[in-house]
């Protein structure tokens, strides 16, 4: 069974731009969670989607948003990028949320 | 709030040495506990987990026991290999209250392990 895939793997943007990241979960998984990883703050929960609905949200500004499609694929969007948004963005999927979360390889975003 | 504290790294060991990475947690309920590993340039891989007190998770020679009395979940391996060099993350996930559905993982800061031949 294929694992969690994320595209693109690397991205360079400039301040003020916006970016969209994509995550395809393991087949059959309906829950997708997003995490931000930075050297200073470590791994922080962004949000979780289940059946096309945002079920939980972390403590991030409204510039961070996401959505989930009927095939469980998810996208996250960051608008008006700031230098501090440079990070590795990890997506994780699980069957319904309470099961083990499996992570993708991440998208490394650099904001210049 | 809920939190995970793990020993600061980096940890440098010689091949075949014994490994311990300490992890303690603070949680309002009875969490499930996890160890994830991150190899350079990759995402997180689940290493092992335990869902209730006194459970022992084990995988690839690594072990960790859920100790409710000391709120700990220390990772151990009897004989490390060069291929074990990676960053190790301890994490917890709360069991939501009845009707709840927040399954987010709360992570420690990570411990970089380097194993030299």
Short mmCIF file of C-alpha atoms in Angstrom, two decimals:
data_model
loop_
_atom_site.label_atom_id
_atom_site.label_comp_id
_atom_site.label_asym_id
_atom_site.label_seq_id
_atom_site.Cartn_x
_atom_site.Cartn_y
_atom_site.Cartn_z
CA UNK A 1 0.00 0.00 0.00
CA UNK A 2 1.41 3.39 -0.95
CA UNK A 3 2.31 5.73 1.89
CA UNK A 4 1.41 9.35 2.45
CA UNK A 5 2.64 11.53 -0.38
CA UNK A 6 3.23 15.27 -0.30
CA UNK A 7 3.87 17.66 -3.14
CA UNK A 8 5.93 19.59 -3.81
CA UNK A 9 8.87 18.42 -1.74
CA UNK A 10 10.66 21.78 -1.86
CA UNK A 11 9.40 25.27 -2.40
CA UNK A 12 10.94 28.73 -2.38
CA UNK A 13 8.70 31.78 -2.09
CA UNK A 14 9.12 35.44 -1.23
CA UNK A 15 7.43 37.40 1.53
CA UNK A 16 3.86 38.38 0.78
CA UNK A 17 3.23 35.54 -1.64
CA UNK A 18 0.89 32.67 -0.97
CA UNK A 19 1.52 28.94 -1.24
CA UNK A 20 -0.53 25.76 -1.52
CA UNK A 21 0.76 22.39 -0.36
CA UNK A 22 -0.82 19.05 -1.19
CA UNK A 23 -1.15 15.80 0.72
CA UNK A 24 -2.48 12.46 -0.49
CA UNK A 25 -3.25 10.10 2.41
CA UNK A 26 -2.89 6.36 2.53
CA UNK A 27 -5.73 4.71 0.63
CA UNK A 28 -8.74 4.29 2.91
CA UNK A 29 -7.60 6.88 5.44
CA UNK A 30 -10.12 9.64 6.00
CA UNK A 31 -8.32 11.79 8.56
CA UNK A 32 -5.53 14.13 7.50
CA UNK A 33 -3.55 16.25 9.96
CA UNK A 34 -0.98 18.93 9.23
CA UNK A 35 2.03 19.85 11.37
CA UNK A 36 4.66 22.55 11.11
CA UNK A 37 8.23 21.71 12.07
CA UNK A 38 10.76 24.45 12.81
CA UNK A 39 14.07 24.38 14.71
CA UNK A 40 12.77 26.84 17.28
CA UNK A 41 9.23 25.64 17.93
CA UNK A 42 9.59 21.98 17.06
CA UNK A 43 6.54 20.13 15.78
CA UNK A 44 3.26 21.97 16.13
CA UNK A 45 -0.24 20.89 15.16
CA UNK A 46 -1.89 23.03 12.49
CA UNK A 47 -5.24 21.38 11.81
CA UNK A 48 -7.03 18.12 11.10
CA UNK A 49 -9.57 17.30 8.43
CA UNK A 50 -12.02 14.44 8.42
CA UNK A 51 -14.66 13.80 5.77
CA UNK A 52 -14.03 17.18 4.14
CA UNK A 53 -14.55 19.07 7.42
CA UNK A 54 -12.00 20.77 9.60
CA UNK A 55 -12.40 18.93 12.88
CA UNK A 56 -9.62 20.51 14.94
CA UNK A 57 -7.37 23.52 14.68
CA UNK A 58 -4.12 24.48 16.35
CA UNK A 59 -2.99 27.88 17.47
CA UNK A 60 -2.00 29.43 14.16
CA UNK A 61 -3.15 32.69 12.54
CA UNK A 62 -5.90 32.77 9.97
CA UNK A 63 -3.32 33.00 7.18
CA UNK A 64 -3.05 29.24 7.53
CA UNK A 65 -6.00 27.40 6.06
CA UNK A 66 -6.77 24.08 4.51
CA UNK A 67 -9.35 21.91 2.91
CA UNK A 68 -10.06 18.29 2.18
CA UNK A 69 -11.59 16.81 -0.92
CA UNK A 70 -14.04 13.94 -1.30
CA UNK A 71 -11.16 11.55 -2.06
CA UNK A 72 -9.55 12.57 1.28
CA UNK A 73 -6.70 14.44 -0.39
CA UNK A 74 -5.94 17.61 1.48
CA UNK A 75 -4.37 20.95 0.71
CA UNK A 76 -3.10 23.61 3.01
CA UNK A 77 -2.69 27.22 2.03
CA UNK A 78 -0.59 29.94 3.60
CA UNK A 79 -1.33 33.49 2.48
CA UNK A 80 0.83 36.60 2.87
CA UNK A 81 3.93 34.58 3.64
CA UNK A 82 6.31 35.74 6.34
CA UNK A 83 9.94 34.79 6.88
CA UNK A 84 8.89 32.84 9.98
CA UNK A 85 6.74 30.54 7.87
CA UNK A 86 9.89 28.84 6.61
CA UNK A 87 9.51 25.30 7.88
CA UNK A 88 8.99 21.67 7.07
CA UNK A 89 5.26 21.03 6.71
CA UNK A 90 4.27 17.47 7.50
CA UNK A 91 1.04 15.76 6.68
CA UNK A 92 -0.18 12.66 8.53
CA UNK A 93 -3.08 10.37 7.79
CA UNK A 94 -5.03 7.87 9.83
CA UNK A 95 -8.15 5.82 9.33
CA UNK A 96 -10.50 7.92 11.41
CA UNK A 97 -8.23 10.03 13.58
CA UNK A 98 -7.84 7.97 16.74
CA UNK A 99 -5.69 5.35 15.05
CA UNK A 100 -1.96 5.63 14.47
CA UNK A 101 -0.95 8.59 12.34
CA UNK A 102 1.38 7.91 9.41
CA UNK A 103 3.49 10.79 8.15
CA UNK A 104 4.53 11.85 4.70
CA UNK A 105 8.04 13.06 3.78
CA UNK A 106 7.07 16.69 4.17
CA UNK A 107 7.27 19.85 2.09
CA UNK A 108 10.18 22.11 2.90
CA UNK A 109 9.15 25.75 2.43
CA UNK A 110 11.71 28.53 2.35
CA UNK A 111 10.44 32.12 2.46
CA UNK A 112 12.91 34.76 1.31
CA UNK B 1 -1.59 22.19 29.11
CA UNK B 2 -0.40 18.87 27.82
CA UNK B 3 3.31 18.63 27.14
CA UNK B 4 6.19 16.29 26.49
CA UNK B 5 9.72 16.80 27.77
CA UNK B 6 12.58 14.77 26.39
CA UNK B 7 16.27 14.90 27.06
CA UNK B 8 18.22 17.51 25.17
CA UNK B 9 20.64 16.24 22.63
CA UNK B 10 22.71 15.66 20.85
CA UNK B 11 23.54 12.18 22.05
CA UNK B 12 26.68 10.61 20.58
CA UNK B 13 27.38 6.92 21.09
CA UNK B 14 29.69 4.28 19.74
CA UNK B 15 28.25 1.33 17.87
CA UNK B 16 26.93 -1.41 20.19
CA UNK B 17 26.53 1.00 23.11
CA UNK B 18 23.36 1.08 25.24
CA UNK B 19 20.89 3.86 24.48
CA UNK B 20 18.44 5.61 26.76
CA UNK B 21 16.48 8.70 25.75
CA UNK B 22 14.35 10.04 28.57
CA UNK B 23 10.79 11.23 28.00
CA UNK B 24 8.30 12.51 30.56
CA UNK B 25 4.86 13.91 29.96
CA UNK B 26 2.17 16.08 31.50
CA UNK B 27 -1.39 15.32 30.51
CA UNK B 28 -4.85 15.91 31.89
CA UNK B 29 -6.09 12.46 30.97
CA UNK B 30 -4.66 9.08 30.07
CA UNK B 31 -2.72 9.54 26.88
CA UNK B 32 -1.37 7.13 24.34
CA UNK B 33 2.40 7.49 24.01
CA UNK B 34 4.56 7.22 20.92
CA UNK B 35 8.14 7.33 19.74
CA UNK B 36 8.69 8.56 16.20
CA UNK B 37 12.01 8.65 14.36
CA UNK B 38 13.08 11.09 11.67
CA UNK B 39 15.98 10.23 9.37
CA UNK B 40 17.78 13.07 7.57
CA UNK B 41 15.63 14.63 4.88
CA UNK B 42 12.62 12.47 5.65
CA UNK B 43 9.30 12.64 7.46
CA UNK B 44 8.44 10.92 10.72
CA UNK B 45 8.20 7.18 11.06
CA UNK B 46 6.38 5.50 13.91
CA UNK B 47 8.89 3.52 15.94
CA UNK B 48 6.68 2.17 18.74
CA UNK B 49 3.67 3.00 20.85
CA UNK B 50 1.86 2.16 24.07
CA UNK B 51 -1.75 2.92 24.81
CA UNK B 52 -2.11 2.22 28.54
CA UNK B 53 -0.12 2.07 31.74
CA UNK B 54 2.49 -0.72 31.98
CA UNK B 55 2.27 -1.45 28.26
CA UNK B 56 5.62 -2.00 26.60
CA UNK B 57 6.09 -0.95 23.01
CA UNK B 58 8.89 -2.54 21.03
CA UNK B 59 10.23 -2.50 17.49
CA UNK B 60 13.61 -3.06 15.79
CA UNK B 61 15.32 -3.65 19.15
CA UNK B 62 13.91 -0.46 20.68
CA UNK B 63 11.68 -0.63 23.74
CA UNK B 64 9.72 1.79 25.91
CA UNK B 65 7.42 1.14 28.86
CA UNK B 66 4.46 3.37 29.76
CA UNK B 67 5.02 4.30 33.42
CA UNK B 68 1.99 6.11 34.79
CA UNK B 69 3.46 6.53 38.28
CA UNK B 70 6.45 8.46 36.93
CA UNK B 71 4.65 9.83 33.82
CA UNK B 72 7.51 8.54 31.71
CA UNK B 73 8.09 6.66 28.46
CA UNK B 74 11.86 6.29 28.15
CA UNK B 75 13.27 4.83 24.94
CA UNK B 76 15.96 2.14 25.24
CA UNK B 77 18.02 -0.04 22.94
CA UNK B 78 20.60 -2.51 24.07
CA UNK B 79 23.03 -2.17 21.18
CA UNK B 80 22.82 0.74 18.75
CA UNK B 81 23.97 0.67 15.15
CA UNK B 82 25.23 3.41 12.87
CA UNK B 83 21.94 3.15 10.98
CA UNK B 84 20.08 4.25 14.14
CA UNK B 85 21.48 7.77 13.74
CA UNK B 86 18.42 10.01 13.51
CA UNK B 87 16.23 12.40 15.49
CA UNK B 88 13.87 10.72 17.95
CA UNK B 89 10.60 12.31 19.03
CA UNK B 90 8.45 11.35 21.98
CA UNK B 91 4.77 12.22 21.57
CA UNK B 92 1.45 11.88 23.32
CA UNK B 93 -2.12 11.77 22.11
CA UNK B 94 -4.96 12.29 24.51
CA UNK B 95 -8.04 10.16 24.53
CA UNK B 96 -10.78 12.71 23.92
CA UNK B 97 -13.56 13.11 26.45
CA UNK B 98 -16.81 11.46 25.57
CA UNK B 99 -18.02 13.02 22.34
CA UNK B 100 -14.69 14.67 21.62
CA UNK B 101 -12.55 14.07 18.58
CA UNK B 102 -9.24 15.87 19.03
CA UNK B 103 -6.56 13.35 18.19
CA UNK B 104 -3.66 15.73 17.70
CA UNK B 105 -0.17 14.59 18.61
CA UNK B 106 1.86 16.69 21.06
CA UNK B 107 5.59 16.25 20.51
CA UNK B 108 8.75 16.73 22.50
CA UNK B 109 11.55 18.82 20.99
CA UNK B 110 13.39 15.80 19.62
CA UNK B 111 16.74 14.22 20.45
CA UNK B 112 19.46 13.91 17.84
CA UNK B 113 21.30 10.59 18.10
CA UNK B 114 24.59 10.06 16.33
CA UNK B 115 26.15 6.61 16.39
CA UNK B 116 29.81 6.35 15.39
CA UNK B 117 31.38 3.15 14.02
#
